[in-house]
Every structure is written in C-alpha cells, then in structure tokens.
XYZ file of C-alpha atoms in Angstrom:
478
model
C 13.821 2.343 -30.278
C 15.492 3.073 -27.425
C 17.831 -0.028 -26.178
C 18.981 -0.544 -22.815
C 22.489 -2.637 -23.089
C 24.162 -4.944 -21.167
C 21.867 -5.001 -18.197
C 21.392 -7.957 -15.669
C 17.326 -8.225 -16.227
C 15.525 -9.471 -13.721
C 12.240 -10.130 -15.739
C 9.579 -10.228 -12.649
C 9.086 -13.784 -12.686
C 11.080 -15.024 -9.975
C 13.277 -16.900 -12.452
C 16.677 -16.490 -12.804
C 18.510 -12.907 -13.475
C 20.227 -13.297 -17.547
C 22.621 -10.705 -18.873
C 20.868 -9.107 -21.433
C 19.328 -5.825 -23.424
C 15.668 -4.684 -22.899
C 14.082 -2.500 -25.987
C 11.371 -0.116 -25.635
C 8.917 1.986 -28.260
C 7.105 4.273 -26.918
C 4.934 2.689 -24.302
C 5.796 -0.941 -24.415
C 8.706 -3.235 -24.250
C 9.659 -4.424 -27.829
C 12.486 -6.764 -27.022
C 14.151 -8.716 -24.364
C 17.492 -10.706 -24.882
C 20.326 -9.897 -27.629
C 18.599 -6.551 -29.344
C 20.470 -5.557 -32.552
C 21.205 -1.878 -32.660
C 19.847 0.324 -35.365
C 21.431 3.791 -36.869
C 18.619 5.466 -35.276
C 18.294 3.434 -32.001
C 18.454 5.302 -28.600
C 21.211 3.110 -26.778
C 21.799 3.271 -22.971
C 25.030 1.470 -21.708
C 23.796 0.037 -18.335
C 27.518 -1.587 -17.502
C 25.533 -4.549 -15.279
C 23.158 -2.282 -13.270
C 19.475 -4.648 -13.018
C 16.817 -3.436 -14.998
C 13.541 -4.617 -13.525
C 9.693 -3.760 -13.441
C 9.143 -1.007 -12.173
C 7.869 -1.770 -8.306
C 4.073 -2.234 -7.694
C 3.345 -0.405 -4.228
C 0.211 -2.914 -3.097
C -0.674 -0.777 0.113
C -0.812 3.049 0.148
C -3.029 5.700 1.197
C -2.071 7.890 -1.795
C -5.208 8.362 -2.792
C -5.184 12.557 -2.139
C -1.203 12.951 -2.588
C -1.453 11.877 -6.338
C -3.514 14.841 -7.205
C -1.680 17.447 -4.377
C 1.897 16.159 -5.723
C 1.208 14.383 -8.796
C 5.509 13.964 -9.701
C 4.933 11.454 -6.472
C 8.729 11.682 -5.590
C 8.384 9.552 -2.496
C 7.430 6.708 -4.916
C 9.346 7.091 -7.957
C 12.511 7.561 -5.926
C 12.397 4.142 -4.827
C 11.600 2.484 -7.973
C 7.160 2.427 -7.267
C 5.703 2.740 -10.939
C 2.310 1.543 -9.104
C 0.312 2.187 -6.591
C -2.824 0.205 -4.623
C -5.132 2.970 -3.304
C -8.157 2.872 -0.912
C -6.741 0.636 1.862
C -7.725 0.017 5.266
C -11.072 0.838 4.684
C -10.675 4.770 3.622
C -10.285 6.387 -0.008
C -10.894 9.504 -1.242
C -13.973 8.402 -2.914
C -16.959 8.614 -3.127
C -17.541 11.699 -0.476
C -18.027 15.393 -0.221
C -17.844 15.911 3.179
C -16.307 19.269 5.303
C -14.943 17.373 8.392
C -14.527 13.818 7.915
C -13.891 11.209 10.817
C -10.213 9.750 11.722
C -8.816 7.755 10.533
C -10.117 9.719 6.899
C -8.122 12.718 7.578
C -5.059 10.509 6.853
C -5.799 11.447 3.431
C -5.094 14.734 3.315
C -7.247 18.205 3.805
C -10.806 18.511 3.906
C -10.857 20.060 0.258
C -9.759 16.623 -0.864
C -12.929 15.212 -0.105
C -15.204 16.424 -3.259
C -15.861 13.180 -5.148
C -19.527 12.549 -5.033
C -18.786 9.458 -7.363
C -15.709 7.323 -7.611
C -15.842 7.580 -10.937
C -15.250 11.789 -10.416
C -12.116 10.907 -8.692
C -10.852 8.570 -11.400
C -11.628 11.122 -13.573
C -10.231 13.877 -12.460
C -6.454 11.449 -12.184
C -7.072 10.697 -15.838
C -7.548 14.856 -16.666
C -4.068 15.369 -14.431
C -2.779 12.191 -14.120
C 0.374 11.710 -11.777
C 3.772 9.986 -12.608
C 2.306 6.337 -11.597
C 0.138 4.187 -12.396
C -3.450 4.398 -10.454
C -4.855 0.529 -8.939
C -7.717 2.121 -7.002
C -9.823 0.375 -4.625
C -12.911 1.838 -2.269
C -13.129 1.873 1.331
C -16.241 0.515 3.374
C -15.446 3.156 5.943
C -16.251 5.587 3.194
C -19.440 4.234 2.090
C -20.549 4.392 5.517
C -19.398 7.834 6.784
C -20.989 8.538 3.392
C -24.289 6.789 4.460
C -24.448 6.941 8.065
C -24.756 9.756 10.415
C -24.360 8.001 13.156
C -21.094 5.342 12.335
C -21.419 3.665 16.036
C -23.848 1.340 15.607
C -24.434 -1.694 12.633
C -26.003 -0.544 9.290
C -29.527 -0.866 8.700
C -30.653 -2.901 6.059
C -31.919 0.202 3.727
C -28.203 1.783 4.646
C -26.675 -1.415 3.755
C -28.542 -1.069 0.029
C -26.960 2.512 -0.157
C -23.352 1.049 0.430
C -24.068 -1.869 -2.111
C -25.147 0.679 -4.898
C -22.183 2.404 -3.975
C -19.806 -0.160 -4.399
C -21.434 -1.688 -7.294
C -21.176 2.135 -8.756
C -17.299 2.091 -8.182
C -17.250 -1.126 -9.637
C -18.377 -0.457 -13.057
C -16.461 3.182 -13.290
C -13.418 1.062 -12.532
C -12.532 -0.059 -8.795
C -11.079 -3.197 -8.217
C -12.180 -4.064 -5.563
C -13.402 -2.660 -2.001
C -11.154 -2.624 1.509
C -12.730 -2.685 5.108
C -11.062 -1.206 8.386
C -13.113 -2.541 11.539
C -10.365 -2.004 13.302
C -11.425 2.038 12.802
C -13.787 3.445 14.643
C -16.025 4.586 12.174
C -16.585 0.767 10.997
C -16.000 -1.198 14.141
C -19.768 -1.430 14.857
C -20.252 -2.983 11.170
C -21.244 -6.963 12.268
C -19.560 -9.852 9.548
C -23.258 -9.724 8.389
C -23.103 -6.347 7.056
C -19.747 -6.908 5.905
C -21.322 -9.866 4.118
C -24.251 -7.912 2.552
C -22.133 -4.794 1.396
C -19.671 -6.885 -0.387
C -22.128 -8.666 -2.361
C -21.527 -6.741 -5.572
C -18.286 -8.137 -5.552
C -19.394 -11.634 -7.081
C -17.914 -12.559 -10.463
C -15.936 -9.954 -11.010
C -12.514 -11.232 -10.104
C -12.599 -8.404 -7.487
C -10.447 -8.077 -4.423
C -11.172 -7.806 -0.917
C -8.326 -6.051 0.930
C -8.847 -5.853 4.916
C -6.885 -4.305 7.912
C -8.658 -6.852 10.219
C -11.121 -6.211 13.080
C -7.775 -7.224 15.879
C -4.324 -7.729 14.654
C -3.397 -8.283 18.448
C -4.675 -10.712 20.795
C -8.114 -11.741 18.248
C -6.025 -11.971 15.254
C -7.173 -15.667 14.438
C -11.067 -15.198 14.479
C -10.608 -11.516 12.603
C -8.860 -13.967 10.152
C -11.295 -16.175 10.313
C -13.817 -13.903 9.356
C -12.024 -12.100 6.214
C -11.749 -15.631 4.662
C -15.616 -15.918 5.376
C -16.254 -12.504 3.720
C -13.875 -13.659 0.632
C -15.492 -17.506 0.108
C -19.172 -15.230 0.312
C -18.384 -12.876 -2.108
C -15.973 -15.236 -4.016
C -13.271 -12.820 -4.416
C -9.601 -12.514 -3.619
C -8.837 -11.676 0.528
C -5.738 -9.445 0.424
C -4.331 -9.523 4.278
C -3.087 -6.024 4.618
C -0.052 -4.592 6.315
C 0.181 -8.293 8.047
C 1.265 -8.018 11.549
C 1.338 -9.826 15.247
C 0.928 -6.647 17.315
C 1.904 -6.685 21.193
C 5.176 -8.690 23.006
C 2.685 -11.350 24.333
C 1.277 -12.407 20.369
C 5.355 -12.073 18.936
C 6.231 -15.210 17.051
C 2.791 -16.070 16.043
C 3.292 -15.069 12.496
C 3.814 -19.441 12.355
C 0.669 -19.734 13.498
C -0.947 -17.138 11.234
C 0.773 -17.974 7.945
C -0.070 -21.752 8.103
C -4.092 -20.631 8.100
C -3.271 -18.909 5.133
C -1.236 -21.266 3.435
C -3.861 -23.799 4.161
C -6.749 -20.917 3.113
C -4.662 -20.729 -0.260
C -5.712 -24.289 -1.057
C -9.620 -23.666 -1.502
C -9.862 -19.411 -2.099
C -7.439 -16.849 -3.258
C -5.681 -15.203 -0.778
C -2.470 -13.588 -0.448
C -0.596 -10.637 1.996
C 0.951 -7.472 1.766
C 3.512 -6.419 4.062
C 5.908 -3.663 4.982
C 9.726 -4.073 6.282
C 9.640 -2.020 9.561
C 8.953 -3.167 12.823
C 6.111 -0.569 13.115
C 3.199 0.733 12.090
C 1.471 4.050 12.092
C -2.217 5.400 11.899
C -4.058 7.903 13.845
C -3.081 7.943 17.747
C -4.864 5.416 19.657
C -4.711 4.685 23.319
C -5.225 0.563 23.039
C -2.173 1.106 20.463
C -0.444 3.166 23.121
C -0.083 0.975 25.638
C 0.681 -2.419 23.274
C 3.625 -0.341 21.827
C 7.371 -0.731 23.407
C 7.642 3.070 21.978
C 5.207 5.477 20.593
C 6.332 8.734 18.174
C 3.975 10.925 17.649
C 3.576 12.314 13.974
C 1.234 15.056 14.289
C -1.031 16.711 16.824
C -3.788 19.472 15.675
C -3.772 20.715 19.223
C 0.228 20.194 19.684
C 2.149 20.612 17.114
C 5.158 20.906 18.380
C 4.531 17.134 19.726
C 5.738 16.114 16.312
C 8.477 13.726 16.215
C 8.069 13.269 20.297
C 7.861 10.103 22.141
C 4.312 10.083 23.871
C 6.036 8.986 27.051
C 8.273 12.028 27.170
C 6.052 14.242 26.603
C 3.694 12.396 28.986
C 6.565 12.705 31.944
C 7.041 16.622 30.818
C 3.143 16.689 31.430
C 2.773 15.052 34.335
C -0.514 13.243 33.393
C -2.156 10.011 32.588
C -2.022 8.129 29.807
C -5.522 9.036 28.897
C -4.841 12.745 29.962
C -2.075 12.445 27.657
C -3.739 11.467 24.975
C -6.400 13.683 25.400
C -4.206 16.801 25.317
C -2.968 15.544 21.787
C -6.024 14.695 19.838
C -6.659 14.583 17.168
C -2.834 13.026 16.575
C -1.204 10.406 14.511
C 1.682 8.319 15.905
C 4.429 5.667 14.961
C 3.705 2.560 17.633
C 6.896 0.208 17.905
C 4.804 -3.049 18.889
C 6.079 -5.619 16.146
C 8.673 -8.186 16.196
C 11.331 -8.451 13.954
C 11.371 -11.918 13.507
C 7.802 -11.738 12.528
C 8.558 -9.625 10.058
C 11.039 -11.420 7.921
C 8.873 -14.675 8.466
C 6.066 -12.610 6.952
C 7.916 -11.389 4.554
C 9.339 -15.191 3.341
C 5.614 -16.697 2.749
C 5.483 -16.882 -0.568
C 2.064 -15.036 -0.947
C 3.440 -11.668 0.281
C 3.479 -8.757 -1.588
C 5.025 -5.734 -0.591
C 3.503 -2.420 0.760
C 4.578 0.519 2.465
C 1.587 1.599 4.357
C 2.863 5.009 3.774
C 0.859 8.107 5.250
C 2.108 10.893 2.957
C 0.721 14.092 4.441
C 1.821 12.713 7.799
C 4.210 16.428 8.812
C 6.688 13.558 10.305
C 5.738 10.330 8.471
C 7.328 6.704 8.879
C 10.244 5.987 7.065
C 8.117 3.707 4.942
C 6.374 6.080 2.632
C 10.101 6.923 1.327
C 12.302 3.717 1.768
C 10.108 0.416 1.542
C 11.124 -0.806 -0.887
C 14.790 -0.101 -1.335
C 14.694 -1.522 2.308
C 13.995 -4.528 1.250
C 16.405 -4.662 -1.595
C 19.170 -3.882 0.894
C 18.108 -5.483 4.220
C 16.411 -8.357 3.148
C 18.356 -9.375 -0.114
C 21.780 -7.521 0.233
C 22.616 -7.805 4.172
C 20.572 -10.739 4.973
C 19.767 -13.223 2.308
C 16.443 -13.552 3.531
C 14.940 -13.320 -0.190
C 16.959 -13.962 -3.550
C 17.106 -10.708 -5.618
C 14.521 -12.515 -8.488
C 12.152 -13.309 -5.254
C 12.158 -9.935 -3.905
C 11.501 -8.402 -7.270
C 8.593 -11.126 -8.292
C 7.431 -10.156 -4.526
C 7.340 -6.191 -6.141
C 6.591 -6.788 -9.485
C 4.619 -10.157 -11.401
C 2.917 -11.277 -7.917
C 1.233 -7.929 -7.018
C 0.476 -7.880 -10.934
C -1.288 -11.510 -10.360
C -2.927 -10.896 -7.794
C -4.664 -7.484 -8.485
C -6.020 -8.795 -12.308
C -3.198 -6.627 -14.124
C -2.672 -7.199 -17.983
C 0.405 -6.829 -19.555
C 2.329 -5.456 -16.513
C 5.007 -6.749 -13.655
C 6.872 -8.487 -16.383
C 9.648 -7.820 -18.800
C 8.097 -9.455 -21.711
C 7.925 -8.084 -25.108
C 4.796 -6.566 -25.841
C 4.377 -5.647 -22.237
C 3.777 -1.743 -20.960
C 7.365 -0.183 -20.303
C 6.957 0.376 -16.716
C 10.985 -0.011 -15.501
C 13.665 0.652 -12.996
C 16.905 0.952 -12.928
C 19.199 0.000 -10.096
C 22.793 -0.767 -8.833
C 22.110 -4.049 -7.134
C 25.317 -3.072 -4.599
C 24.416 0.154 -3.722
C 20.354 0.399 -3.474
C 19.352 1.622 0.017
C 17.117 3.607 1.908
C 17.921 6.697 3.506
C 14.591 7.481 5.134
C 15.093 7.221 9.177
C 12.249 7.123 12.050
C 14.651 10.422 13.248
C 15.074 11.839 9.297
C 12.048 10.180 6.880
C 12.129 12.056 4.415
C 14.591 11.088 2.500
C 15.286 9.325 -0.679
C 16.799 6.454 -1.349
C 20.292 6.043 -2.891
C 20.990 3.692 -6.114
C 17.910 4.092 -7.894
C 19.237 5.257 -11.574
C 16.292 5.661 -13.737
C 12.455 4.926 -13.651
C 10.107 4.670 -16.359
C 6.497 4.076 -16.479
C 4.523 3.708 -19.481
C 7.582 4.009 -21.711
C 8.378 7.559 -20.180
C 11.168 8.595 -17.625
C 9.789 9.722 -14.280
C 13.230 9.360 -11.867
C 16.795 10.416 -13.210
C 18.238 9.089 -9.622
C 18.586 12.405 -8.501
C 14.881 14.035 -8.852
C 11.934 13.984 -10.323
C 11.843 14.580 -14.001
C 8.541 16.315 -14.122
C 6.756 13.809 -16.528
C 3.380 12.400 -15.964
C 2.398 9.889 -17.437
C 0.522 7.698 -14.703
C -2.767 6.071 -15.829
C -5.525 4.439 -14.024
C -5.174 1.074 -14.947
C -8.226 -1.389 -14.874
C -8.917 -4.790 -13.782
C -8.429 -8.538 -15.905
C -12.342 -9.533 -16.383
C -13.218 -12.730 -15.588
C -13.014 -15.089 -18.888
C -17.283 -16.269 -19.096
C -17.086 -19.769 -18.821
C-alpha cells in the first residue's frame, strides 16, 4: 500500500477536517483514519499538509485540449482530477465539419472536428486517454450546426428528429447529459419548443441539462424561467452555468436570482456552477462590448497583434466606431469586465454552487481562470476572506459536483472509493495566473493523483495518463 501520514483530510463531505492517514492500492482508497504501517508499505510523511479529492472542474471547454495536450497541466496544477466537457452548448462531438461557426472554434482547430459520433470521440480519449478524468456532455449548438445549414432560423420538425437521434445516440455511448447556448448565435433562433422537443431523450435517465441561458443581462429571470421549464419537461437536473448578473444596471441581483433557485430546488433538481473572477470570456461580441466596464481582447484572426489589448485602446489608436472596431477584429475572442464582485461571492455562498472555471484553453491569451480557479478560491475565498470554510469549499469541488453529475464512488475519501487526490499546503495554495500573465501555475499544490496514479509533483507534470471517461449513476427502476 502506499500510506499517506499525518495529513489533515478533508474527506469531501463538508464535515469537519480530522488529522489522519489515507491508504491507497492501486486505484482505490483502502483506508482512512489510523492506517497501521506494513514492512512493505509505501509511506509519505505529509507533516499536516490537507489531503483532499482531487477537484472536479464542472465547467470547461476542454473537450479538444485533452486529446492536443493530454498531461492537461493547466488542470492538474491546480488540483482538477475532473473535468465537465461540452458546455455552453458546443463539444467536440458529434461533427466533421472544415469551418465551424463561433463560438465552436473555441475548441480548438478545425482538424479537431472529426467525430461523426460521440461515441468516436469517447473513444478515441479511452485509446489515448489524458491525465483526468472525462464527464462529457453534448452541445445543442452542435447537433444543430450538425443538422442545419442554415442555424438562423427555428428547427423544423424533421431537423428536430435528427437532433433527438443524436442526442439519444450520445446518450447510450455515454453522455451525461446535453448543454444549450441560446445565447450563441448559432442557437439563438432555437424557440423553448424546440428546446423542449430535442431534449426529450433525456427522460429517465438521471441526465443533466447544463445551460448558458438565452440573457444573463437584463432578461436573466424569464431565460431562468425557461431552463427550469426545459428541466421539469424532460425531468432532468438544470445545471445554471457560469452564473452571472452581467451589466452595472443588473449588479446585486444575484439576491434576486438565487432565491428562484433556492425555491426551484424544492420541486426539481437544480444546482450552479460558478467561477471566481469578475469576468467572463467567449468570442468578441459587440452587445458584450458595450455592457463591459473593460474589454481585453484574447485573439483576433485578422489582428493578432490585438492580443492582450483593451478594445478601447485600440479603438482610440483606430479612430473608428465601435462597430468599425469590431469589425476590423473579427473573428476575435475577448475578456469583458461586466460582473460585480459582490455578486460573485454571493454566488459563490449558495449552497448549490459548484465550481467551474469556464476556461478557454487554446485562447493565445486566455483568462486567468483556465490556470488558477480553483486555487483562487482556496486562497481568496477561504484563506483571505472567510467567505467559505475550507470543508465547504472542498465539498463545493469535490462530493457536490460528484452528486450532482450521477458519479459513483468519487468526490469522497472513503475507503473503497477511486484514488483521485490532492495534496496541498492549506497556508500557501494560490494562484499565480494574472489577466496581464495567465499562464501560470499555481503555487502550493504538492501532489495529485487520479485513479491511484500521480499526475502533479507540484512542480510539473509527471507524464502519466491515466484519465478515464467516467459514466453516469443509472437511475435505480422503481
């Protein structure tokens, strides 16, 4: 066995942190408590550093980055053992296509795109898997650049059988669930009715339906309004993603926001996953633009030297319009500044919330996020402000992401339990990653482990891969 000593475990479950040991055999944890050491025991003195489950990531866009840089340092170097995949509407799969729409191209390359099924893309993780773990869900935006030719209009009934098959397809080969992006304009046409219809296959399954909603600004509370409607039709799980009150004028009305979904959580499951940063990033966007207090941009096909500029310096140096502006960078991806702190911790204190970076990873200047969410957290949140105990914020990483996405066996530090762990120094944990520098790791992460193998010495990458695609709890039949 290999025994990890006098460690402050934090088991995932919110409950109190114990001094204790945590045992491992190959994949899964043996032993948690007083462990009695053996002749031929493995024994690692921790001298009071937390050992924890390793950190479930329940909003990325990793879907292309785990197979282009499978050791997935971004993640492993703060802790991630896990990651959610398909968000916002957009995964990888299923789609062969040579130019895809934004906000696809967030991704990664074209060549990316040459899953015809979802179950080829699983597949091809599970021939090369990466260091994590693989929760994969499929994007409605994808079925219906898949489907459509033209995306600005709503689906036709025969189109809206395509999707279903589709989904129903990823389904069975292993999604958990599907996410939407209205928001996007490749799915903004699609009416709550053909929301409604696509997402039938997700009946009975215990599946999840994760959403970056149709208006996250000023129509945040009927886009809200009709997510909860999609999840009581297709009685599955509504995951708010990336949670946010964009815009001055809509600051503080996280209150408002978090009592419908505490008051949701009574009658349907619902929960929210949220990121630590006071903004957000996706493809450049004009109505984004002008809600922002500040807008970096983070690529430009036609500009690249934009990256890393403010779009109002570069607007000035112009001499032009907004629109003129905007128009001389895209294609273009930009960090907006148009949240509110305050909203922000709120969010991040509802009970429900999960935590997720959001990260885009082939962004060439990316938010901080993709590198530091989570150690963030641990340091901003728990260490400087006593926002959220240190057991919250790790049942916030670990056993409620685990809960809510159907995992077995995982976000706990239970015996019999897959040895997916991390390693910290409670005092010194921090991110590094800046909106100037973001690519950077964090500092204070020691060791991580994920199925009973070490992926993160606290310096690098250690080159193993042992990442699987893990599948959903099914239902119990009644």
């Amino acid at each position: 066995m290999l025994i990890f000593k006098n460690a402050l475990v934090v088991d995932g479950s919110g409950q109190s942190a114990f001094a204790g040991d945590v045992a491992l055999d190959g994949e899964r944890i043996v032993a948690v408590g007083v462990v009695p050491v053996q002749p031929d025991d493995t024994v690692v003195d921790l001298q009071g550093k937390v050992i924890a489950p390793g950190f479930i990531d329940s909003h990325t866009h990793d879907d292309g980055y785990l197979l282009a840089h499978r050791d997935m340092t971004p993640k492993v170097s703060q802790g991630i053992t896990s990651v959610v995949t398909g968000n916002c509407g957009i995964s990888l799969a299923p789609l062969v296509h040579p130019n895809v729409p934004q906000p696809l191209d967030l991704l990664g390359p074209p060549e990316l795109f040459r899953f015809e099924r979802f179950g080829d893309w699983l597949q091809a993780l599970k021939a090369q898997p990466a260091a994590v773990n693989v929760i994969a869900l499929v994007g409605h935006t994808t079925l219906r650049v898949g489907v459509m030719a033209d995306h600005q209009r709503e689906a036709t009934h025969a189109e809206r059988a395509q999707m279903r098959a589709l989904l129903t397809e990823a389904l069975d080969e292993g999604a958990f669930g599907i996410s939407t992006g209205t928001f996007y304009p490749p799915a903004r046409h699609a009416s709550t009715q053909e929301l409604l219809d696509v997402c039938q296959p997700l009946k009975g399954r215990g599946a999840v339906y994760a959403t970056h909603l149709r208006d996250e600004a000023d129509d945040i509370v009927p886009a809200m309004q009709e997510a909860l409607t999609v999840g009581r039709e297709a009685d599955c799980r509504v995951v708010f993603s990336h949670h946010k009150l964009a815009g001055e004028r809509n600051h503080g009305r996280s209150a408002e926001t978090l009592a419908m979904i505490q008051q949701a959580s009574a009658t349907q499951p619902v929960c929210v996953d949220c990121h630590p940063y006071p903004a957000t990033s996706t493809m450049l966007r004009l109505d984004r633009v002008r809600l922002a207090s500040r807008t970096m941009i983070t690529w430009s096909t036609a500009c690249p030297e934009a990256k890393g500029r403010d779009f109002s310096d570069l607007q000035r140096q112009w001499g032009l319009d907004d629109e003129e502006t905007l128009a001389r960078l895209s294609p273009a991806g930009a960090i907006y500044f148009l949240m509110d702190q305050g909203d922000v911790d709120r969010i991040f204190q509802f009970p429900l919330t999960m935590v997720g970076s959001d990260g885009l990873p082939f962004d060439p200047h990316p938010h901080p996020r993709q590198w530091g969410t989570f150690t963030r957290v641990l340091r901003r949140m728990v260490r400087e402000c006593g926002l959220l105990s240190l057991e919250e914020a790790i049942h916030r990483m670990t056993g409620l992401a685990c809960e809510q996405y159907g995992l077995d066996r995982r976000g706990r530090l239970e015996p019999g339990w897959f040895a997916d762990l991390v390693v910290f120094d409670p005092q010194r944990v921090s991110d590094r990653a800046t909106f100037e520098q973001p690519m950077q790791v964090s500092q204070g992460v020691e060791q991580v482990w994920v199925n009973g193998r070490q992926v993160w010495n606290g310096h690098q990458a250690t080159g193993a891969l042992p990442g699987q695609v893990l599948r959903r709890r099914e239902p119990k039949l009644q």
